[in-house]
Amino acid sequence: QVQLVESGGGLVQAGGSLRLSCAASGRTFSNYAMGWFRQAPGKEREFVVCINWNGSTTLYAASVKGRFTISRDNAKNTVYLQMNSLKPEDTAVYYCAARNSGSRYITDRENNFGSWGQGTQVTVSS
């Protein structure tokens, strides 16, 4: 399994922006799709966005479409989540996830992701 480490979380005021990063180990980063999920206090983990193996296709949850942007830099083994116009409802632990090698295409199903980071806290204040 690929090792994933998220960073960039923190406290931000509503309407502000934050960029999360997910650094992946291994030498086959470009072989698999990447995604972001989040889990708010007292709630189940939910899908946020997924990007395919070469960044040509993305899938966003309706709740973040138009505000969040996922991107990847395969040369740096890194995927990013740019979060703009943040709302208090965006407060959650954000998890980076990777599909298994050979699974290159977008999906919103948690079970299709085999590797997970430790999570990074995002808190949006009113």
XYZ file of C-alpha atoms in Angstrom:
126
model
C 0.000 0.000 0.000
C 1.060 3.546 -0.679
C 1.764 5.719 2.349
C -0.154 9.000 2.453
C 0.485 12.036 4.617
C -1.893 14.997 4.681
C -0.936 18.509 5.652
C -2.276 22.031 5.450
C -5.226 21.815 7.789
C -5.944 24.463 10.344
C -8.324 27.132 11.507
C -9.786 29.554 9.008
C -12.575 32.096 9.038
C -15.731 31.499 7.036
C -15.242 32.694 3.488
C -11.540 32.065 3.636
C -9.353 29.592 1.826
C -7.115 26.710 2.691
C -5.002 24.329 0.662
C -4.481 20.757 1.731
C -1.657 18.614 0.470
C -1.280 14.870 0.382
C 2.170 13.449 -0.147
C 2.396 9.876 -1.333
C 5.247 7.456 -1.125
C 6.129 4.951 -3.781
C 7.134 5.137 -7.392
C 3.808 4.411 -9.072
C 1.772 7.393 -7.920
C 0.440 8.044 -11.402
C -1.055 4.562 -11.603
C -4.013 5.244 -9.349
C -6.804 7.683 -8.760
C -6.757 9.843 -5.638
C -9.530 11.175 -3.493
C -10.424 13.294 -0.521
C -12.966 12.369 2.113
C -13.995 14.150 5.267
C -15.594 13.309 8.565
C -17.348 15.918 10.663
C -17.895 15.458 14.402
C -20.643 12.949 15.036
C -21.072 12.191 11.353
C -20.071 9.442 8.987
C -17.166 9.945 6.642
C -18.278 11.387 3.322
C -16.888 11.703 -0.151
C -15.480 15.062 -1.199
C -13.693 14.663 -4.518
C -11.741 12.244 -6.668
C -9.250 12.728 -9.478
C -8.201 10.122 -11.990
C -4.719 8.868 -12.647
C -3.547 11.682 -14.923
C -5.749 14.495 -13.647
C -7.935 14.642 -16.729
C -11.153 13.690 -14.940
C -12.572 14.792 -11.610
C -15.674 14.060 -9.581
C -16.916 16.428 -6.880
C -19.514 16.098 -4.197
C -22.347 18.544 -4.752
C -21.639 20.199 -1.420
C -18.191 21.377 -2.523
C -18.532 21.800 -6.276
C -17.535 25.282 -7.334
C -15.659 25.922 -4.099
C -13.093 23.133 -3.901
C -10.584 22.169 -6.550
C -8.520 19.011 -6.633
C -5.270 18.787 -8.541
C -2.290 16.492 -8.687
C 1.363 16.716 -9.517
C 2.543 13.237 -10.328
C 6.150 14.375 -10.588
C 5.942 15.389 -6.929
C 3.778 12.458 -5.834
C 1.333 14.951 -4.400
C -2.363 15.691 -4.621
C -3.866 18.986 -3.503
C -7.227 20.213 -2.373
C -7.761 23.932 -2.764
C -10.702 24.977 -0.614
C -12.251 28.377 -1.196
C -15.326 30.090 0.209
C -15.139 27.873 3.243
C -18.203 27.403 5.390
C -18.558 26.234 8.982
C -20.185 23.101 7.561
C -16.833 22.239 5.987
C -15.344 21.670 9.420
C -14.100 18.101 9.498
C -11.103 15.857 9.499
C -10.014 15.560 5.891
C -8.548 12.308 4.660
C -6.538 11.654 1.559
C -7.089 8.289 -0.073
C -5.659 6.334 -2.964
C -7.127 3.621 -5.094
C -5.076 0.518 -5.510
C -2.516 0.354 -8.254
C -4.218 -0.411 -11.540
C -7.415 1.359 -10.457
C -6.997 4.645 -12.286
C -10.515 5.972 -12.573
C -12.715 8.202 -10.499
C -15.113 6.825 -7.937
C -17.050 8.136 -4.955
C -17.185 4.854 -3.071
C -15.024 4.528 0.017
C -14.572 0.818 -0.514
C -12.732 1.487 -3.765
C -9.916 3.245 -1.914
C -7.316 1.016 -0.375
C -4.861 3.463 1.195
C -5.650 6.254 3.623
C -3.777 9.059 5.282
C -3.988 9.947 8.946
C -6.230 12.939 8.358
C -5.829 16.659 8.875
C -8.216 18.851 10.830
C -9.969 21.713 9.077
C -11.943 24.077 11.269
C -13.973 26.919 9.802
C -15.145 29.541 12.247
C -18.153 31.808 11.843
